Amino acid sequence: MSNIYCSTTVLLVENFDVELTDKPVKVYNFQVEDFHTYYAGGLGVLVHNASNEYKTKTVRTAKGEEKIPIVDKPGSPSWKQAVKELRSARKKGNNYIASNRQQAEQLINEAMPDLPKAETYATNAPKSNYQIHPIDNEYNMPHICYHDWAKGKHNGSAGHIFWEE
């Protein structure tokens, strides 16, 4: 990895050409986990990662249609950000989408390791718990419904972690 010095020439590409070919061309779409800006290729091209904003998906919720952030695989920047946000979340509406049920449970357990799992729709569950819910009249995706009210309503949080079926 190289350093950029004040004498380094930096160019911003604003115009580009698109060439249509009949042959397939291999392309790569990836994120560099620990670096926001890095050099790529032998030409020393400086590449800037996209912002840390989440990709989103529209989900039907009790509030209506909502754009919910999609969390990438465990350990990814979006995963780490979701864990951080879940740990510091307050009040209701802390919602995310994981790839599958296993990753949804892994996310809630990593963010809130002391949160017990309760039976689905349990009426006698502790005030802090998470439950696995199927698709229902309010939500069009299966999800974890969690409540963490151990420190009271002002210092606790509630939300959902959805996943694709």
XYZ file of C-alpha atoms in Angstrom, residues 25-148:
124
model
C -16.386 -9.766 -19.737
C -15.522 -10.846 -16.200
C -16.157 -8.065 -13.679
C -15.861 -7.963 -9.910
C -18.071 -6.360 -7.320
C -16.539 -6.374 -3.860
C -15.958 -4.363 -0.717
C -12.609 -3.903 0.949
C -13.457 -4.475 4.580
C -10.898 -2.436 6.506
C -10.150 0.330 4.017
C -12.404 3.075 2.742
C -9.949 4.126 0.024
C -7.288 1.863 -1.504
C -5.132 1.310 -4.588
C -6.281 -1.198 -7.212
C -4.352 -2.712 -10.097
C -0.826 -2.175 -11.318
C -1.565 1.359 -12.503
C -1.962 2.661 -8.960
C -5.616 3.587 -9.430
C -7.062 4.975 -6.218
C -10.504 3.474 -5.532
C -13.033 4.809 -3.052
C -15.468 2.392 -1.375
C -19.110 3.361 -1.417
C -20.470 5.057 1.665
C -21.266 3.064 4.771
C -24.984 3.483 4.183
C -26.989 0.280 4.098
C -28.745 -1.148 1.093
C -32.458 -1.260 1.886
C -35.546 -3.263 1.059
C -39.160 -2.188 1.430
C -41.024 -4.357 3.937
C -44.675 -4.260 4.997
C -44.733 -3.575 8.730
C -47.310 -2.588 11.324
C -46.522 1.054 10.412
C -47.020 0.463 6.675
C -44.321 0.192 4.009
C -40.842 0.810 5.467
C -37.354 0.786 3.972
C -35.344 -1.581 6.181
C -31.521 -1.760 6.070
C -30.016 -5.002 4.721
C -27.136 -6.433 6.757
C -24.433 -8.314 4.856
C -22.672 -11.446 6.124
C -21.271 -11.720 9.673
C -18.130 -9.646 10.145
C -18.879 -7.297 7.228
C -18.934 -3.522 7.791
C -22.758 -3.445 7.686
C -22.893 -6.341 10.187
C -20.553 -4.566 12.607
C -22.567 -1.363 12.225
C -25.853 -3.184 12.924
C -24.372 -4.820 16.057
C -23.192 -1.411 17.269
C -26.571 0.208 16.546
C -28.541 -2.600 18.216
C -26.381 -2.346 21.354
C -26.988 1.402 21.640
C -30.597 1.427 20.355
C -33.310 3.178 22.306
C -37.095 3.043 21.908
C -38.895 1.174 19.104
C -38.292 0.685 15.401
C -34.781 -0.770 15.270
C -35.201 -3.009 12.244
C -32.759 -4.879 9.978
C -32.796 -7.599 7.310
C -30.386 -10.555 7.505
C -29.740 -13.163 4.797
C -31.434 -16.028 6.632
C -32.830 -17.116 9.998
C -29.480 -18.404 11.250
C -27.800 -15.055 10.591
C -30.741 -13.168 12.105
C -30.329 -15.142 15.345
C -26.557 -14.732 15.191
C -27.000 -10.958 14.852
C -29.353 -10.605 17.833
C -27.169 -12.909 19.964
C -23.996 -11.001 19.092
C -25.591 -7.618 19.742
C -27.542 -8.670 22.857
C -25.970 -11.852 24.261
C -28.035 -11.750 27.477
C -31.398 -11.509 25.700
C -33.272 -14.810 26.230
C -35.188 -16.555 23.468
C -38.896 -17.052 24.242
C -41.558 -19.173 22.576
C -43.342 -17.613 19.605
C -46.151 -15.306 20.763
C -45.524 -16.280 24.411
C -47.749 -14.266 26.735
C -45.753 -15.094 29.858
C -42.333 -14.191 28.390
C -39.966 -11.923 30.335
C -40.117 -8.228 29.391
C -36.732 -8.603 27.703
C -36.663 -11.413 25.117
C -36.682 -12.284 21.456
C -39.120 -14.488 19.572
C -39.194 -16.044 16.108
C -42.316 -14.940 14.207
C -43.610 -16.234 10.868
C -45.069 -14.067 8.117
C -48.306 -12.641 9.510
C -50.932 -9.972 8.887
C -48.570 -7.167 9.913
C -45.231 -8.282 8.440
C -44.595 -9.811 5.016
C -41.322 -11.482 6.021
C -40.446 -13.943 8.796
C -38.605 -12.163 11.576
C -37.204 -11.974 15.061
C -39.246 -9.681 17.261
C -37.168 -8.423 20.183
C -37.831 -6.337 23.283
C -35.141 -5.214 25.716
